[in-house]
Amino acid sequence: MDAVHYLSFQRHLIFLLVIVTIASLAVILPVNMTGDLYKNDLPFGQTTIANLQDGDNLLWLHSVFAVLYLILTVVVLRHHTSKIKGMRRETVRLTVLDFFSFLTPCLYACFKSYSEAYPNCTVCDVTLGYDVKRLIYLDKERIRAGKILHECKLKNTGEQELMNPRLCGQLCCCSSCEKVDAIEFYSTKEKNLLEKVREQVEDVPNHPLGIAFVTLQTEAMAKYILKDFNALECGGSSCCCCCDGKRQSSSMSKTLKVNKWRVIFAPHPKNVANLSVPDISWYVRYVAINIFILLLLTFLTTPTIIINTMDKFNVTKPIEYLHSPIISQFFPTLLLWSFSALLPTIVYYSTLGEGHWNRSREQLSMMRKLYFFLLFMVLILPSLGLTSLAVFFRWLFDKECVFLPDQGAFFVNYVITAALVGSGMELLRLPGLLIYTIRMMCARSAAERKYVKKNQAFEFEYGVTYGWSLCVFTVIMAYSIICPIITPFGLLYMLLKHLVDRYNLVFTFLSARLDRQVHLWAVNQALAAPIICLIWLYFFSVLRTGFWAPTSLFTLVVLCLTVFICLSYTFLNQFKYLSPLNYEQSLLFAALIFLHFCCLNCSRFTFPRCSFPNYLPDQLTKLNITFPMGRQRKTQSTAPTLSPTAASQLWTETRLMLKSKHLISECFC
């Protein structure tokens, strides 16, 4: 379904660009060519808005069309958003996440607390969170060794197959290298990994994360508890946003320190990752990585400045071929595109290093950062004249040289490069080919190479593709009025991008499971394109005609009104999560999550049979690591109350029993 949303988003942008292209070429371009400022100077300058005289009444047409483009963008994207919200992936459920500040040894105490505080809420399933990162890694390696061993046995023709056990053993030509039997090597490796997995399974209960996923019977129950936990502190007492209610409590609330729990919606089970990263460590990594990328971004624009400076100031006079138009016009855009193509890779791996708690937030952060960095590097700095040191000095001392006609040519060349070169490179997938080549070189045997060939596909990175496409779309819309000749090449880019992405989604990449918020945020970022067009048009009008010119005031009023509406919408969206009164949003799952529960007695918990998401990792499910008390259970109000000491002792005995049987309670990475 994510691929459907993504391709639908591209089709809506194509439809929008078709209308913008027709309007810009049929109306804006002829109007720009009626001017005479660049009649005998720059042929390309005659097609830009800079060709019109100051105070020309035709400038009103540009302001009106900018407003029309904004309205049209809102209408088209609104239609796309309505289709996203109308599609439901499966039964709607709600998930709540609790963060405990301590480890309680009594699961029954937690259930008793919620039974008293919320007597009408029925718990269907509980999945505890443990640090199983190492366990999942070992199990993946075990499965990998088992598959390679299977390939060796299938290929076995009765002759002993020898292999070099070292890394890149297939490339080693030394006769002195020791070779071993392939089947024996992978059999031993699989047994060793299986033993490590068993040891890790026994050690998992000693590493709780303080997180639990609790599924309720209905969505209304989950919303009710979430509303109660989202109460705000007001005047020393816990109350809702309207200060008309308190958080419900029970006899165990003070003992369990319920007031320190945090409750949020949880994503799809396949959307969860990196839960073992603590809060403090995550924030430190996040700040450090993003500061490094921000500093690196500064140096990514310097090659273009150097190339243009060499041509502008004739620094390299002995090298005559540097003065050709190809070097001064096409090569800077190609160089900038090359660095902007490198930026998604940098942002991708930096976002992975941040360790987000679910893949949707990871893709969302990737899309936001990539869009901001690309916009800053591709659109903002070149528009201010910072692609050339000579123009930089002109920009410092002459404010009317900010929007030069040759900058429009720069962006036209950039869009052409992105359409023709960029689409072809995405179809070739050279980074994936490089990774595949490295993996093949590191293979130790023919069976391992065959395994690499069968497992070379990766998930489609929606965050990277959204950020890249939206950056080019913003460039197109920002200059659709100032330089209307950019629009047909922008339409060509979107068409080629749509065809390439559709091919890759069907034949190349694996499917991904993301939250709808990723697609909705892409819509919000697309709305920034016509707003930037208004900003560019306003700056041009102020610099050419003055602040008090009618066109400047009209553009300023529309711009301020648009920004106010956008900010209000954004902040109201955020305030909605603080308010416990309204949760009318599209949710994927309705489960409640609680932390640090420990099963005391399996016979006391019999849950009703109902359908709920499985939050166990696939690796643990394959290992037959199940709940010690079963998957269906429900708390009984007649269960006896245990003292903390007795509960702790009972849990210790239960855990020892589970270890002896190699059973682990609800594990989660």
XYZ file of C-alpha atoms in Angstrom:
669
model
C 0.000 0.000 0.000
C 2.941 2.365 0.582
C 3.935 1.961 -3.058
C 0.378 2.816 -4.116
C 0.456 6.012 -2.036
C 3.873 6.968 -3.385
C 2.984 6.433 -7.046
C -0.337 8.216 -6.542
C 1.568 11.175 -5.101
C 3.788 11.281 -8.185
C 0.798 11.110 -10.524
C -0.799 14.060 -8.754
C 2.431 16.048 -9.089
C 2.566 15.180 -12.795
C -1.005 16.379 -13.254
C -0.137 19.585 -11.404
C 2.982 20.168 -13.512
C 1.025 19.622 -16.733
C -1.289 22.506 -15.820
C 1.606 24.672 -14.606
C 3.582 23.978 -17.791
C 0.687 24.914 -20.049
C -0.040 28.094 -18.091
C 3.602 29.156 -17.864
C 4.399 28.566 -21.529
C 1.114 29.945 -22.847
C 0.805 33.023 -20.609
C 3.887 33.825 -18.507
C 6.537 33.217 -21.185
C 4.956 35.510 -23.842
C 4.466 38.205 -21.201
C 8.137 38.028 -20.193
C 9.235 38.302 -23.820
C 7.279 41.539 -24.281
C 9.915 43.362 -22.223
C 13.026 44.960 -23.707
C 15.613 45.072 -20.899
C 17.576 42.123 -22.320
C 16.567 42.540 -25.938
C 20.120 42.957 -27.205
C 22.002 41.325 -24.350
C 21.098 37.821 -23.189
C 18.764 35.662 -25.313
C 17.863 33.567 -22.299
C 17.201 36.688 -20.215
C 14.325 37.622 -22.512
C 12.355 34.634 -21.215
C 12.684 35.628 -17.541
C 10.728 38.078 -15.431
C 13.833 40.296 -15.264
C 13.134 41.340 -18.871
C 10.111 43.442 -17.799
C 10.400 47.125 -16.919
C 10.003 48.352 -13.338
C 6.404 49.236 -12.579
C 5.050 47.349 -15.583
C 1.405 46.445 -15.031
C 2.078 43.008 -16.487
C 3.867 42.147 -13.227
C 0.396 41.815 -11.701
C -0.101 38.779 -13.892
C 2.850 37.033 -12.262
C 1.494 37.676 -8.768
C -1.963 36.430 -9.700
C -0.587 33.271 -11.306
C 1.574 32.598 -8.244
C -1.574 32.653 -6.110
C -3.380 30.426 -8.607
C -0.502 27.935 -8.530
C -0.730 27.865 -4.742
C -4.472 27.210 -4.781
C -4.099 24.575 -7.487
C -1.365 22.810 -5.503
C -3.542 22.737 -2.398
C -6.516 21.330 -4.327
C -4.505 18.611 -6.084
C -2.667 17.505 -2.948
C -5.900 17.639 -0.978
C -7.359 15.119 -3.398
C -4.318 12.893 -2.934
C -4.544 13.144 0.864
C -8.211 12.174 0.849
C -7.324 8.999 -1.026
C -4.653 8.137 1.539
C -7.020 8.525 4.475
C -9.733 6.577 2.672
C -7.618 3.443 2.274
C -7.480 1.161 5.300
C -4.780 -1.469 5.504
C -6.575 -3.702 7.952
C -8.637 -3.617 11.111
C -7.947 -0.377 12.928
C -6.244 -0.854 16.260
C -4.598 1.498 18.688
C -1.326 1.025 20.498
C -0.125 2.676 23.661
C 3.478 2.669 24.886
C 4.480 3.009 28.526
C 7.969 3.837 29.764
C 8.628 2.641 33.303
C 11.232 4.232 35.528
C 11.863 1.007 37.407
C 11.568 -2.773 37.083
C 8.664 -4.348 38.906
C 8.831 -8.092 39.520
C 5.069 -8.570 39.595
C 2.976 -8.752 36.459
C -0.122 -9.400 38.485
C 0.350 -6.122 40.352
C 0.350 -4.220 37.073
C -2.737 -6.019 35.828
C -4.419 -5.464 39.171
C -3.656 -1.764 38.941
C -5.302 -1.440 35.544
C -8.202 -3.689 36.477
C -9.056 -1.326 39.310
C -8.378 1.912 37.429
C -10.037 0.809 34.169
C -12.564 -1.932 34.985
C -14.187 -1.717 31.541
C -10.931 -2.307 29.627
C -10.025 -5.865 28.645
C -6.400 -6.792 27.974
C -5.889 -9.225 25.075
C -2.132 -9.567 24.883
C 1.078 -8.402 26.521
C 4.511 -8.419 24.897
C 7.484 -7.414 27.017
C 10.458 -5.538 25.637
C 13.925 -7.031 26.044
C 17.262 -6.223 24.499
C 17.517 -8.990 21.897
C 19.644 -7.130 19.359
C 22.505 -9.568 19.803
C 20.130 -12.534 19.735
C 18.540 -11.476 16.447
C 21.960 -10.912 14.877
C 23.164 -14.378 15.902
C 19.978 -15.992 14.644
C 20.311 -14.263 11.271
C 23.873 -15.515 10.985
C 22.710 -19.012 11.955
C 20.018 -18.980 9.274
C 22.532 -17.664 6.755
C 24.996 -20.440 7.591
C 22.210 -23.010 7.335
C 21.157 -21.813 3.886
C 24.738 -21.819 2.627
C 25.176 -25.334 4.036
C 22.029 -26.390 2.193
C 23.466 -24.996 -1.048
C 26.693 -26.924 -0.452
C 24.804 -30.182 0.058
C 22.677 -29.634 -3.054
C 25.778 -28.961 -5.107
C 27.640 -31.946 -3.661
C 28.493 -34.400 -6.450
C 30.317 -36.933 -4.314
C 33.595 -35.066 -4.422
C 34.940 -33.125 -1.489
C 34.487 -29.372 -2.028
C 37.310 -27.341 -0.517
C 37.147 -23.655 0.351
C 39.293 -20.933 1.873
C 37.679 -19.954 5.209
C 39.180 -16.455 5.154
C 37.332 -13.367 3.980
C 37.582 -12.912 0.190
C 38.818 -16.488 0.033
C 37.636 -16.877 -3.559
C 40.077 -14.174 -4.674
C 43.083 -15.657 -2.890
C 45.507 -17.294 -5.333
C 48.162 -18.325 -2.806
C 48.873 -22.041 -2.863
C 49.931 -21.933 0.785
C 46.465 -20.949 1.997
C 44.842 -23.644 4.067
C 41.621 -25.044 2.623
C 38.890 -26.874 4.493
C 35.860 -28.941 3.586
C 32.951 -26.602 2.803
C 30.178 -28.790 4.267
C 32.126 -29.418 7.450
C 32.986 -25.707 7.809
C 29.389 -24.484 7.519
C 28.056 -27.344 9.658
C 30.437 -26.404 12.456
C 29.597 -22.730 12.045
C 25.865 -23.408 12.244
C 26.256 -25.529 15.378
C 28.404 -22.890 17.078
C 25.917 -20.159 16.232
C 23.028 -22.281 17.472
C 24.819 -22.762 20.773
C 25.414 -19.018 21.058
C 21.741 -18.396 20.293
C 20.692 -20.709 23.113
C 23.043 -18.980 25.531
C 21.721 -15.592 24.459
C 18.118 -16.769 24.847
C 18.787 -17.694 28.461
C 20.377 -14.303 29.099
C 17.593 -12.218 27.510
C 15.361 -11.885 30.640
C 18.262 -10.176 32.422
C 18.146 -7.248 29.985
C 14.666 -5.662 30.072
C 14.095 -2.428 28.191
C 11.317 -1.042 30.335
C 8.833 -1.304 27.461
C 5.745 -3.458 27.039
C 3.203 -3.730 24.235
C -0.313 -4.318 25.576
C -3.189 -4.996 23.203
C -6.709 -4.088 24.282
C -9.894 -5.657 23.041
C -11.294 -2.563 21.315
C -10.021 0.728 19.987
C -12.248 2.675 22.376
C -10.529 1.083 25.378
C -7.101 2.088 24.118
C -8.272 5.635 23.386
C -9.770 5.894 26.847
C -6.531 4.923 28.597
C -4.466 7.107 26.280
C -6.739 10.045 27.052
C -6.249 9.465 30.754
C -2.458 9.212 30.519
C -2.216 12.330 28.367
C -3.617 14.456 31.182
C -1.491 17.542 31.850
C -0.191 18.807 35.162
C -1.994 22.057 35.985
C -1.656 23.839 39.283
C -0.067 20.900 41.059
C -2.816 18.430 40.160
C -3.141 16.102 37.224
C -5.846 17.244 34.870
C -6.840 17.200 31.249
C -6.416 20.119 28.897
C -9.775 21.454 29.977
C -8.887 20.947 33.671
C -12.048 18.918 34.239
C -10.750 15.477 35.120
C -7.996 13.592 36.932
C -6.023 10.534 35.982
C -7.661 7.431 37.361
C -5.705 5.577 40.008
C -5.779 2.292 41.865
C -4.378 0.823 45.059
C -1.171 -0.104 43.189
C -0.622 3.234 41.446
C 1.672 4.657 44.110
C 3.698 1.456 44.411
C 4.133 1.105 40.658
C 4.788 4.852 40.221
C 2.195 5.091 37.470
C 2.586 8.866 37.354
C 6.020 8.383 35.756
C 4.747 6.209 32.918
C 4.502 7.591 29.397
C 1.912 6.387 26.905
C 2.068 6.810 23.128
C 0.760 5.054 20.037
C 2.876 2.143 18.884
C 3.484 1.321 15.220
C 3.035 -1.897 13.304
C 5.180 -4.753 14.694
C 7.276 -4.850 11.529
C 7.790 -1.108 11.848
C 9.593 -1.271 15.198
C 13.392 -1.205 15.531
C 16.253 -0.020 17.755
C 14.288 -0.101 20.996
C 17.492 -1.002 22.832
C 18.892 2.516 22.296
C 18.408 4.551 25.525
C 16.985 8.062 25.474
C 20.146 9.945 26.501
C 22.328 8.043 24.064
C 19.837 8.656 21.273
C 19.777 12.429 21.787
C 23.578 12.644 21.950
C 23.939 10.662 18.740
C 21.208 12.667 17.036
C 22.784 16.055 17.828
C 26.339 14.971 16.995
C 25.427 13.363 13.665
C 23.311 16.282 12.467
C 25.943 18.869 13.405
C 28.481 16.886 11.397
C 26.166 16.738 8.371
C 25.446 20.467 8.636
C 29.171 21.218 8.586
C 29.672 18.825 5.707
C 26.907 20.551 3.759
C 28.935 23.756 3.708
C 31.756 22.083 1.809
C 29.474 20.387 -0.719
C 28.780 23.717 -2.451
C 32.424 24.825 -2.729
C 33.295 22.860 -5.925
C 30.666 24.795 -7.861
C 31.999 28.077 -6.491
C 35.532 27.125 -7.538
C 34.534 26.124 -11.069
C 32.541 29.303 -11.700
C 35.198 31.499 -10.083
C 37.891 30.109 -12.368
C 35.773 31.045 -15.365
C 34.580 34.443 -14.098
C 37.949 35.836 -12.992
C 40.076 34.033 -15.620
C 42.256 32.522 -12.940
C 43.342 29.740 -15.287
C 44.189 31.707 -18.425
C 46.736 29.143 -19.702
C 43.960 26.537 -19.756
C 41.918 27.924 -22.633
C 39.301 25.200 -22.737
C 37.935 26.213 -19.334
C 36.352 29.277 -20.989
C 33.967 27.209 -23.084
C 30.212 27.416 -22.358
C 30.170 23.708 -21.524
C 32.570 24.244 -18.638
C 30.935 27.431 -17.337
C 27.279 26.340 -17.678
C 26.758 22.595 -17.908
C 29.662 21.304 -15.827
C 28.754 23.291 -12.651
C 25.214 21.915 -12.738
C 26.542 18.404 -13.360
C 28.947 18.816 -10.470
C 26.212 20.143 -8.189
C 23.945 17.264 -9.195
C 26.743 14.804 -8.422
C 27.156 16.202 -4.919
C 23.407 16.393 -4.408
C 23.229 12.733 -5.496
C 25.890 11.910 -2.909
C 23.956 13.697 -0.171
C 21.099 11.115 0.024
C 23.647 8.385 0.749
C 25.188 10.477 3.524
C 21.786 11.309 4.999
C 20.674 7.667 4.720
C 23.554 6.225 6.720
C 23.520 9.101 9.204
C 19.818 8.490 9.878
C 20.482 4.796 10.389
C 23.165 5.772 12.884
C 20.663 7.828 14.872
C 18.783 4.648 15.816
C 15.123 5.692 15.613
C 12.635 3.500 17.455
C 10.577 2.678 14.393
C 11.163 2.646 10.664
C 8.473 5.220 9.915
C 10.170 7.814 12.110
C 13.450 6.844 10.498
C 12.097 7.425 6.996
C 10.361 10.617 8.133
C 13.571 12.009 9.603
C 15.445 10.982 6.473
C 12.936 12.775 4.253
C 12.949 15.975 6.318
C 16.728 16.226 6.578
C 17.340 15.369 2.954
C 14.729 17.853 1.764
C 16.150 20.639 3.928
C 19.782 19.985 2.995
C 19.053 19.608 -0.714
C 16.880 22.716 -0.694
C 19.622 24.674 1.018
C 22.341 23.394 -1.315
C 20.448 23.283 -4.615
C 17.947 26.156 -4.394
C 18.681 28.712 -1.676
C 22.436 29.231 -2.063
C 22.400 29.288 -5.891
C 19.420 31.673 -5.868
C 21.394 34.063 -3.681
C 24.255 33.929 -6.152
C 26.527 31.818 -3.984
C 27.475 29.424 -6.782
C 29.973 31.995 -7.974
C 32.432 34.048 -5.963
C 32.163 36.902 -8.439
C 28.379 36.991 -8.124
C 28.781 36.713 -4.354
C 30.662 40.032 -4.287
C 28.030 41.559 -6.556
C 25.340 40.281 -4.222
C 27.061 41.899 -1.233
C 27.387 45.346 -2.802
C 24.463 45.435 -5.245
C 21.161 44.232 -3.836
C 19.476 44.322 -7.252
C 21.721 41.530 -8.510
C 20.157 38.813 -6.377
C 17.880 37.431 -9.101
C 20.107 37.427 -12.169
C 18.834 36.008 -15.473
C 21.711 33.534 -15.756
C 20.577 31.888 -12.507
C 17.451 30.719 -14.302
C 19.693 29.010 -16.850
C 21.575 27.377 -13.988
C 18.393 25.792 -12.625
C 17.168 24.784 -16.073
C 20.454 22.966 -16.597
C 20.101 21.367 -13.181
C 16.596 20.052 -13.886
C 17.714 18.729 -17.291
C 20.644 16.966 -15.629
C 18.396 15.490 -12.939
C 15.872 14.304 -15.546
C 18.228 12.693 -18.044
C 21.310 11.760 -16.041
C 19.626 11.252 -12.668
C 16.843 8.998 -13.929
C 19.314 6.894 -15.869
C 21.549 6.502 -12.834
C 18.590 5.429 -10.690
C 17.697 2.833 -13.274
C 21.270 1.526 -13.313
C 21.401 1.491 -9.481
C 25.176 1.845 -9.374
C 25.379 2.060 -5.533
C 23.501 -1.230 -5.268
C 25.773 -2.743 -7.901
C 28.813 -1.609 -5.926
C 27.489 -3.188 -2.720
C 26.651 -6.379 -4.603
C 30.182 -6.504 -6.051
C 31.753 -6.069 -2.615
C 29.587 -8.831 -1.146
C 30.500 -11.165 -3.995
C 34.192 -10.414 -3.477
C 33.906 -11.145 0.243
C 32.228 -14.522 -0.368
C 34.274 -17.520 0.769
C 32.750 -20.194 -1.452
C 30.545 -20.774 -4.476
C 27.585 -21.595 -2.215
C 28.047 -18.309 -0.385
C 28.090 -16.426 -3.683
C 24.857 -18.139 -4.656
C 23.347 -17.047 -1.346
C 24.393 -13.449 -2.050
C 22.711 -13.594 -5.457
C 19.452 -14.751 -3.889
C 19.499 -12.094 -1.155
C 20.530 -8.911 -2.911
C 17.235 -6.997 -2.803
C 16.677 -4.156 -0.324
C 13.613 -2.291 0.870
C 12.542 0.772 -1.075
C 13.710 3.895 0.759
C 10.693 6.188 0.653
C 12.396 8.860 2.731
C 15.248 9.305 0.245
C 13.048 9.250 -2.844
C 10.498 11.624 -1.324
C 13.197 14.094 -0.306
C 14.925 13.989 -3.690
C 11.735 14.323 -5.744
C 10.335 17.110 -3.570
C 13.571 19.083 -3.857
C 13.433 19.059 -7.661
C 9.691 19.776 -7.568
C 10.338 22.786 -5.320
C 12.988 24.091 -7.724
C 10.531 23.751 -10.612
C 7.687 25.524 -8.819
C 9.936 28.237 -7.368
C 11.123 29.271 -10.854
C 7.955 28.432 -12.792
C 7.059 32.152 -12.933
C 10.475 33.815 -12.746
C 11.825 31.495 -15.449
C 8.852 29.688 -17.070
C 10.995 27.738 -19.528
C 11.968 25.424 -16.659
C 8.488 23.871 -16.471
C 8.602 21.513 -19.506
C 11.905 20.070 -18.313
C 10.434 19.696 -14.851
C 7.501 17.797 -16.308
C 9.965 15.580 -18.174
C 11.785 14.897 -14.910
C 8.614 13.862 -13.072
C 7.519 11.588 -15.922
C 10.883 9.825 -16.074
C 11.053 9.643 -12.287
C 7.614 8.054 -12.134
C 8.493 5.424 -14.740
C 11.810 4.565 -13.093
C 10.331 4.330 -9.591
C 7.431 2.196 -10.777
C 9.852 -0.214 -12.423
C 12.068 -0.371 -9.330
C 9.101 -0.908 -7.008
C 7.781 -3.798 -9.077
C 10.953 -5.599 -10.134
C 13.829 -4.470 -7.918
C 13.049 -3.491 -4.334
C 11.308 -5.272 -1.491
C 8.069 -3.951 -0.045
C 8.215 -1.819 3.101
C 5.670 -1.233 5.850
C 5.433 2.405 6.945
C 3.051 4.669 8.763
C 0.798 6.942 6.729
C 2.372 9.944 8.421
C 5.357 9.578 6.081
C 3.142 10.094 3.039
C 1.182 12.881 4.708
C 4.359 14.741 5.623
C 5.475 14.486 2.004
C 2.291 16.334 1.090
C 3.066 19.051 3.643
C 6.547 19.506 2.223
C 5.179 19.674 -1.310
C 3.023 22.613 -0.211
C 6.239 24.518 0.506
C 7.009 24.708 -3.240
C 4.362 27.321 -4.234
C 5.075 29.217 -1.001
C 8.747 29.512 -1.973
C 7.576 30.678 -5.389
C 5.667 33.492 -3.649
C 8.725 34.345 -1.545
C 10.957 34.524 -4.624
C 8.414 36.671 -6.429
C 8.072 38.988 -3.423
C 11.841 39.482 -3.126
C 12.069 40.264 -6.817
C 9.202 42.745 -6.601
C 10.699 44.522 -3.574
C 14.153 44.794 -5.147
C 12.842 46.012 -8.498
C 9.813 48.143 -7.608
C 10.161 48.851 -3.883
C 8.414 47.747 -0.724
C 5.367 50.018 -1.130
C 4.637 48.987 -4.697
C 1.119 47.531 -5.159
C 2.468 44.222 -6.471
C 4.845 43.938 -3.501
C 2.102 44.635 -0.976
C -0.293 42.209 -2.657
C 2.301 39.439 -2.705
C 3.247 40.177 0.916
C -0.360 39.964 2.112
C -0.944 36.662 0.311
C 2.375 35.309 1.570
C 1.709 36.271 5.191
C -1.787 34.817 5.054
C -0.487 31.567 3.574
C 2.314 31.234 6.117
C -0.109 31.963 8.968
C -2.512 29.269 7.771
C 0.296 26.733 7.350
C 1.774 27.442 10.781
C -1.649 27.276 12.405
C -2.363 23.955 10.746
C 1.004 22.561 11.793
C 0.780 23.706 15.399
C -2.842 22.646 15.720
C -1.769 19.214 14.544
C 0.791 19.143 17.322
C -1.627 20.482 19.928
C -4.070 17.738 18.996
C -1.736 15.159 20.493
C -1.580 17.113 23.754
C -5.351 17.236 23.957
C -6.993 14.084 25.301
C -10.337 15.125 23.814
C -9.742 14.327 20.163
C -7.934 11.413 18.575
C -9.744 11.283 15.266
C -6.768 10.038 13.249
C -6.044 7.014 11.108
C -4.531 4.318 13.310
C -3.146 0.964 12.271
C -3.309 -1.123 15.425
C -5.110 -0.943 18.759
C -2.856 -2.504 21.331
C -1.749 -1.171 24.691
C 1.893 -1.340 25.685
C 3.251 -1.639 29.210
C 6.740 -2.264 30.528
C 8.654 -4.603 32.804
C 5.924 -7.134 33.435
C 6.955 -10.493 34.865
C 4.695 -13.548 34.710
C 4.126 -15.057 38.148
C 1.689 -17.891 37.620
C 0.528 -19.001 34.217
C -2.767 -20.390 35.459
C -3.955 -17.002 36.706
C -3.958 -15.306 33.324
C -6.408 -16.559 30.698
C -6.957 -14.037 27.924
C -9.983 -14.040 25.603
C -9.446 -15.214 22.063
C -9.115 -12.242 19.768
C -7.051 -11.088 16.817
C -4.055 -8.951 17.704
C -0.685 -8.102 16.152
C 2.307 -10.227 17.060
C 5.078 -7.993 18.410
C 7.574 -10.835 18.653
C 10.427 -10.557 16.144
C 10.316 -13.054 13.296
C 13.612 -14.562 14.425
C 12.195 -15.416 17.838
C 9.019 -16.827 16.357
C 11.060 -19.169 14.152
C 12.996 -20.277 17.234
C 9.678 -21.268 18.869
C 10.253 -18.798 21.718
C 6.710 -18.344 22.966
C 4.854 -16.889 25.898
C 5.174 -19.102 28.952
C 1.532 -18.438 29.761
C 0.135 -18.730 26.244
C -0.986 -16.171 23.689
C -4.572 -15.811 24.922
C -5.150 -14.724 28.468
C -7.165 -12.401 30.694
C -6.720 -11.218 34.239
C -9.126 -12.616 36.796
C -10.407 -10.274 39.439
C -10.448 -13.149 41.994
C -6.679 -13.689 41.870
C -5.049 -13.343 45.301
C -2.879 -10.345 46.102
C 0.829 -11.074 46.632
C 3.246 -9.062 48.709
C 6.239 -7.584 46.858
C 8.615 -10.043 48.585
C 6.513 -13.079 47.720
C 6.010 -11.839 44.183
C 9.744 -11.336 43.708
C 10.538 -14.804 45.037
C 7.849 -16.414 42.884
C 9.131 -14.652 39.789
C 12.703 -15.804 40.486
C 11.549 -19.407 40.735
C 9.465 -19.082 37.570
C 12.362 -17.593 35.615
C 14.680 -20.412 36.683
C 12.086 -22.921 35.546
C 11.756 -21.193 32.169
C 15.525 -21.126 31.733
C 15.729 -24.839 32.382
C 13.204 -25.408 29.589
C 14.830 -22.853 27.261
C 11.674 -20.762 27.223
C 11.726 -16.992 27.301
C 8.836 -14.676 27.957
C 7.897 -11.969 25.522
C 11.171 -10.837 23.901
C 11.451 -7.788 21.764
C 14.364 -5.862 20.331
